[in-house]
Coordinates of C-alpha atoms in Angstrom, one line a residue:
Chain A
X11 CA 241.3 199.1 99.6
X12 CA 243.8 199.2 102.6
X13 CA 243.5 202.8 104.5
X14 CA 246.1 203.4 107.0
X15 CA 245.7 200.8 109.4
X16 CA 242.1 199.9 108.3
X17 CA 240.1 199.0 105.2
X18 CA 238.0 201.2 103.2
X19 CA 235.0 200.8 100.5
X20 CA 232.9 202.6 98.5
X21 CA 230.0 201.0 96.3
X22 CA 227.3 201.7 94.7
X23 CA 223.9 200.0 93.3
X24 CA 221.5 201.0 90.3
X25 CA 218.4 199.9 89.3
X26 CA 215.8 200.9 86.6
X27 CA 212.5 202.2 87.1
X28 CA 209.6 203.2 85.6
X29 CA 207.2 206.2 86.2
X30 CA 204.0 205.4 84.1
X31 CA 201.6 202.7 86.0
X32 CA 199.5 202.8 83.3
X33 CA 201.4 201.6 79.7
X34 CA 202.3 197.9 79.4
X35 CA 205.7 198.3 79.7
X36 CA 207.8 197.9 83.5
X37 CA 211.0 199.2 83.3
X38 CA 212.5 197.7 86.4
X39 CA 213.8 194.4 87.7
X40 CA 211.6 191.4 89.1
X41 CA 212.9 189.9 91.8
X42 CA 212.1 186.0 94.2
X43 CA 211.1 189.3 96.6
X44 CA 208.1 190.3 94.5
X45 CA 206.6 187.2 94.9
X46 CA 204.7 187.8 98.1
X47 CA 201.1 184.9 98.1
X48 CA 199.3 185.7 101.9
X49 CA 200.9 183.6 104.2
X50 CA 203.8 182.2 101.7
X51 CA 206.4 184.7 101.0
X52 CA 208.8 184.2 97.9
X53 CA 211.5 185.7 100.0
X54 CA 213.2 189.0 99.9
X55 CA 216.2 190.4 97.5
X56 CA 218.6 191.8 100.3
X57 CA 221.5 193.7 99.5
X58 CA 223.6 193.7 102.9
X59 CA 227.4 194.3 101.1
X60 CA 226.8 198.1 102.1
X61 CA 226.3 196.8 105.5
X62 CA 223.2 199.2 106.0
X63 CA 221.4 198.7 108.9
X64 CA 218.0 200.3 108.8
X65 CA 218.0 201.6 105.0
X66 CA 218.5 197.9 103.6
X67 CA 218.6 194.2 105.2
X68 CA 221.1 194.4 108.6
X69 CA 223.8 192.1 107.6
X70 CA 224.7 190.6 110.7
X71 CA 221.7 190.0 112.6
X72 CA 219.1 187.3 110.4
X73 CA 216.3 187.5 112.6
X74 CA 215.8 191.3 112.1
X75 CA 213.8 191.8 109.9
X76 CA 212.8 195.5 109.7
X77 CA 214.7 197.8 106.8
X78 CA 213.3 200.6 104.2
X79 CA 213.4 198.0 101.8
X80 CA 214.4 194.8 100.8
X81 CA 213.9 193.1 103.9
X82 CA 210.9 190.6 104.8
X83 CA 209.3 193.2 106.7
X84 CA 210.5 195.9 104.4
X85 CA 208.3 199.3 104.8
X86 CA 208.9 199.5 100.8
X87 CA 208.4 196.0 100.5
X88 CA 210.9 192.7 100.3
X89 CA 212.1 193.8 96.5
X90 CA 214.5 195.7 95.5
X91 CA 212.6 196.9 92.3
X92 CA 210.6 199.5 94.7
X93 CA 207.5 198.4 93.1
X94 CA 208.9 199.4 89.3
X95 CA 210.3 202.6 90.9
X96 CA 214.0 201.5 91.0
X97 CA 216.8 202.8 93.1
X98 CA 220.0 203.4 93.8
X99 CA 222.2 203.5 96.4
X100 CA 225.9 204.4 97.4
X101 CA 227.3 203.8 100.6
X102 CA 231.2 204.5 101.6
X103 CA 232.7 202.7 104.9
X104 CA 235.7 201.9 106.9
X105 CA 236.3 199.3 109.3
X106 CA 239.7 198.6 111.6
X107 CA 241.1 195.9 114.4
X108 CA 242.3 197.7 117.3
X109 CA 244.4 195.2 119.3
X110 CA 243.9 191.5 119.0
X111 CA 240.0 191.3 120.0
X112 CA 238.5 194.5 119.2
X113 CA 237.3 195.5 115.3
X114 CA 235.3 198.5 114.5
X115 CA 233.5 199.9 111.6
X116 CA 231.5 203.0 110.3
X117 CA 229.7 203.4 107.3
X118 CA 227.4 205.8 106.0
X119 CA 225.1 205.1 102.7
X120 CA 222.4 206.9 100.5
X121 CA 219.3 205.6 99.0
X122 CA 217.4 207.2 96.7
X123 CA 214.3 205.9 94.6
X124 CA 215.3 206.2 90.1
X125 CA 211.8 207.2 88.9
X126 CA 208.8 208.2 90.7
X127 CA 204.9 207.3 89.5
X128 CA 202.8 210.7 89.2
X129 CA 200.8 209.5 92.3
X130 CA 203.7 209.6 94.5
X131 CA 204.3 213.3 93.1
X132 CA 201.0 214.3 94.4
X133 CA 201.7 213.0 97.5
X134 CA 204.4 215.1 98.1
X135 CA 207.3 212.1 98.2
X136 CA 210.6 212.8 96.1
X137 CA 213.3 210.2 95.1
X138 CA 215.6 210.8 98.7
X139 CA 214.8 208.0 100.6
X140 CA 216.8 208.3 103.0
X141 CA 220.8 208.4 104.6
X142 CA 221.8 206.6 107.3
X143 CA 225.1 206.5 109.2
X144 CA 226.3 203.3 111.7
X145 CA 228.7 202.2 113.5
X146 CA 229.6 198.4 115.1
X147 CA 232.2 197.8 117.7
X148 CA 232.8 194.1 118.0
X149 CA 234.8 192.0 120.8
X150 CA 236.1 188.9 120.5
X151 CA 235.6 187.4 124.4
X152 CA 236.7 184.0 123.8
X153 CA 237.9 182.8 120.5
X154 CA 234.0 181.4 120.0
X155 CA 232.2 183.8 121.8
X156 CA 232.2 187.6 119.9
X157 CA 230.2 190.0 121.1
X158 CA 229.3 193.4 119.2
X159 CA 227.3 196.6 119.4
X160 CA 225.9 198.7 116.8
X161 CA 224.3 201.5 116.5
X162 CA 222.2 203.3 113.2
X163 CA 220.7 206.6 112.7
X164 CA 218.7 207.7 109.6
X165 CA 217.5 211.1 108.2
X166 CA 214.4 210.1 106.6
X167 CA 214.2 211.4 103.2
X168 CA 211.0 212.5 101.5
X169 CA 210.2 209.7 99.9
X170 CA 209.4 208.0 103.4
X171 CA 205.4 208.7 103.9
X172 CA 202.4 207.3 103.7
X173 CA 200.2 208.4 100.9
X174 CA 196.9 210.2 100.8
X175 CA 193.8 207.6 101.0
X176 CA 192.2 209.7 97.8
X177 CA 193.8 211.4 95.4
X178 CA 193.3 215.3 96.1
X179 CA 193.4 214.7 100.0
X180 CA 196.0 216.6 101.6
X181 CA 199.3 215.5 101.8
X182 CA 200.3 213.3 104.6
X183 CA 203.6 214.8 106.5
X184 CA 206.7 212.5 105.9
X185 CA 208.7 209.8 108.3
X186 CA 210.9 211.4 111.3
X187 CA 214.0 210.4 111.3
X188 CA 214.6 207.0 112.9
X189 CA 217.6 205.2 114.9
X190 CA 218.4 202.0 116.5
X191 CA 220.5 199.6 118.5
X192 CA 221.1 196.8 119.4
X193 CA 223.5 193.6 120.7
X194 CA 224.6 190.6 119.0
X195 CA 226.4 187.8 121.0
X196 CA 227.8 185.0 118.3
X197 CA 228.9 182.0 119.9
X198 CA 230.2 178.9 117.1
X199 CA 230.8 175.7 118.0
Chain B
X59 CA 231.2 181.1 82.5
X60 CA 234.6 182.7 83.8
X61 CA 237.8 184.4 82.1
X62 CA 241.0 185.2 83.3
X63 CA 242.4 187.9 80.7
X64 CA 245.4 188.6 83.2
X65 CA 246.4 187.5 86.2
X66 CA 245.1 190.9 87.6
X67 CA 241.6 190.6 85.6
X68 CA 239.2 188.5 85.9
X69 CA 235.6 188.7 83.9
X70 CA 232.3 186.3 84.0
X71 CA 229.1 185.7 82.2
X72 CA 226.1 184.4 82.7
X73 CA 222.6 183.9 81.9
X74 CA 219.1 183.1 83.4
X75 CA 216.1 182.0 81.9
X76 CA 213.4 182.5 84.2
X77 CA 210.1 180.9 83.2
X78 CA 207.1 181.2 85.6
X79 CA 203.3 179.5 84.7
X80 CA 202.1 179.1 88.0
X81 CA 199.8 182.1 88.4
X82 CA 196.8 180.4 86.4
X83 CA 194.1 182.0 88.3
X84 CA 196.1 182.5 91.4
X85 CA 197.5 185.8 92.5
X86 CA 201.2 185.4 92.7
X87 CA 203.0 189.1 92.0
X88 CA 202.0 191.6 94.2
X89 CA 203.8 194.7 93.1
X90 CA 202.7 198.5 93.8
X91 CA 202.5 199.3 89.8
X92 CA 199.1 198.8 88.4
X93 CA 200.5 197.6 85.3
X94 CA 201.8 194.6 86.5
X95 CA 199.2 192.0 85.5
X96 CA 199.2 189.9 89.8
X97 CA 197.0 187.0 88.2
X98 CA 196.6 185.2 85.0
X99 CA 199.3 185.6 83.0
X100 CA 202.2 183.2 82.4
X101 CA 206.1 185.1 82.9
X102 CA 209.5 184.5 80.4
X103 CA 212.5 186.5 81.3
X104 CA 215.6 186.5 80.1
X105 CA 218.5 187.7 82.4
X106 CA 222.4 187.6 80.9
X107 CA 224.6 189.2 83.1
X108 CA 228.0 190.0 83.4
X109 CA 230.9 190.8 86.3
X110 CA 234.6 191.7 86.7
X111 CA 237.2 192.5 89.0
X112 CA 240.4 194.0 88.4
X113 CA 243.4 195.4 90.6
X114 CA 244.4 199.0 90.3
X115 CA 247.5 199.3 92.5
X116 CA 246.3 199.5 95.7
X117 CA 242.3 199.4 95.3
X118 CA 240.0 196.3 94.0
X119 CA 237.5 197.4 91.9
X120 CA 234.8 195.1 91.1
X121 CA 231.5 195.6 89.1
X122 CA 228.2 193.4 88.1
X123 CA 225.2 194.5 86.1
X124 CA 222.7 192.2 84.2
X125 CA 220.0 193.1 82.1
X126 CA 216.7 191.5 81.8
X127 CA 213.8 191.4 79.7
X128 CA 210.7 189.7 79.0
X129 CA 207.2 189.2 78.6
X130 CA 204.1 189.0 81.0
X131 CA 201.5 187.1 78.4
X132 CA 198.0 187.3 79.6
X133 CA 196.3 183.7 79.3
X134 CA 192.8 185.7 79.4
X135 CA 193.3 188.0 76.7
X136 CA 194.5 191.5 78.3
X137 CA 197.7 193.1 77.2
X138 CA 201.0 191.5 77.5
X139 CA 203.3 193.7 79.7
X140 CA 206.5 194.0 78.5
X141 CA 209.9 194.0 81.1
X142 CA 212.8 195.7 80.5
X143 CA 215.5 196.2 84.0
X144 CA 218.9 196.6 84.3
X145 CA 220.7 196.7 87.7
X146 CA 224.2 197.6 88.3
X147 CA 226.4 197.5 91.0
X148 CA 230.6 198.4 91.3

């Protein structure tokens, strides 16, 4: 929707999940991004709309591949499903031209897994994976030639660790929270 | 399959049938559940799925959500796993 002089959004995502590893029943979604064979990836189920940057697939840049998840080098894996877990996500954001060459945006966006399995419980995660807030500035040089900078922080949630080797180890301490930045130059021609 | 109810509205449907036989032997789902069966089985889903849009003055609201189900059927005699997901977005 038009906000002042910019636009603004706010969407959300939902997914089912499933907590018990152990009945024959999955309660979540399977995706081309669970098919992963060795050296032949199916893919990966991106969600960019939100235009996430470290939480889900960036949308502007296709040679990054680094997210949370969803994401060919997703830390959580290239599907959305979160391995039967599920999540959900909402994410607001507002974007505005100032002048005739310059566009900017912020957005800010929540992900959280929909059901834990009892063996992330006892390694201390919880459903808050994470919120990250961005922001892009973008200049058109030439009419061809756009150049723009962005820039992402996220506070790790508690979902974000590595789980004990054994069960009954101690629990491992969760992510710090994690930022990055970088340049795109688009030329078309 | 798309449906103008107004000039303001707009709603679609549609449906997947998704039919996978190539794990024979072969490992071809990887997923981090241990119920999901990653090597002989043959997968059906089902997906129908529907999406809208309507405008409310000055804001566009749009929604999607489709529902799948399914079976994976064990070609060596464990327990089919069932699949039920739903996923949503506005």
């Amino acid at each position: 929707m038009n906000l002042g002089p910019g636009k603004f959004f706010i969407e959300g995502l939902y997914i089912t999940g499933d907590s018990d590893a152990n009945d024959d029943k999955y309660k979540s979604i399977v995706t081309l991004g669970d098919y992963q064979q060795n050296a032949s990836p199916g893919g990966y189920s991106g969600y960019t709309s939100t235009h996430m940057v470290i939480l889900l697939p960036t949308w502007n840049m296709a040679s990054i591949s680094q997210c949370i998840i969803g994401c060919s080098g997703g830390e959580y894996g290239d599907s959305l499903a979160n391995a039967g877990r599920g999540l959900w996500h909402i994410a607001a954001g507002y974007n505005q031209k100032f002048g005739d060459t310059l566009t900017g945006e912020v957005n800010i966006g929540y992900l959280s897994a929909t059901k834990l399995y009892d063996f992330d419980k006892a390694g201390g995660r919880d459903k808050d994976m994470g919120t990250e807030i961005n922001a892009t500035v973008t200049k058109a040089v030439y009419k061809n030639l756009k150049i723009s900078l962005t820039g992402a922080y996220l506070m790790a949630g508690d979902f974000l660790r590595d789980l004990p080797e054994a069960p009954g180890d101690p629990v491992l301490p969760g992510f710090e929270d994690a930022w990055t930045s970088f340049v795109r130059v688009n030329y078309t021609y | 399959m798309d449906w103008g109810p107004s000039q303001e509205t707009k709603l679609g449907f549609n449906f997947y049938f998704w039919k996978d036989t190539t794990a024979k032997g072969t490992p071809r789902l990887l997923l981090g559940s241990g119920e999901f069966p990653i090597n002989d089985y043959k997968m059906d889903i089902y997906m129908p799925g529907i999406n809208g849009s309507m405008k409310l003055g000055p804001v566009k609201l749009s929604a999607w959500a489709f529902y799948q189900f399914g079976t994976f059927e064990s070609i060596i005699g464990d327990p089919d796993v069932d699949i039920n997901g739903t996923l949503a977005g506005i």
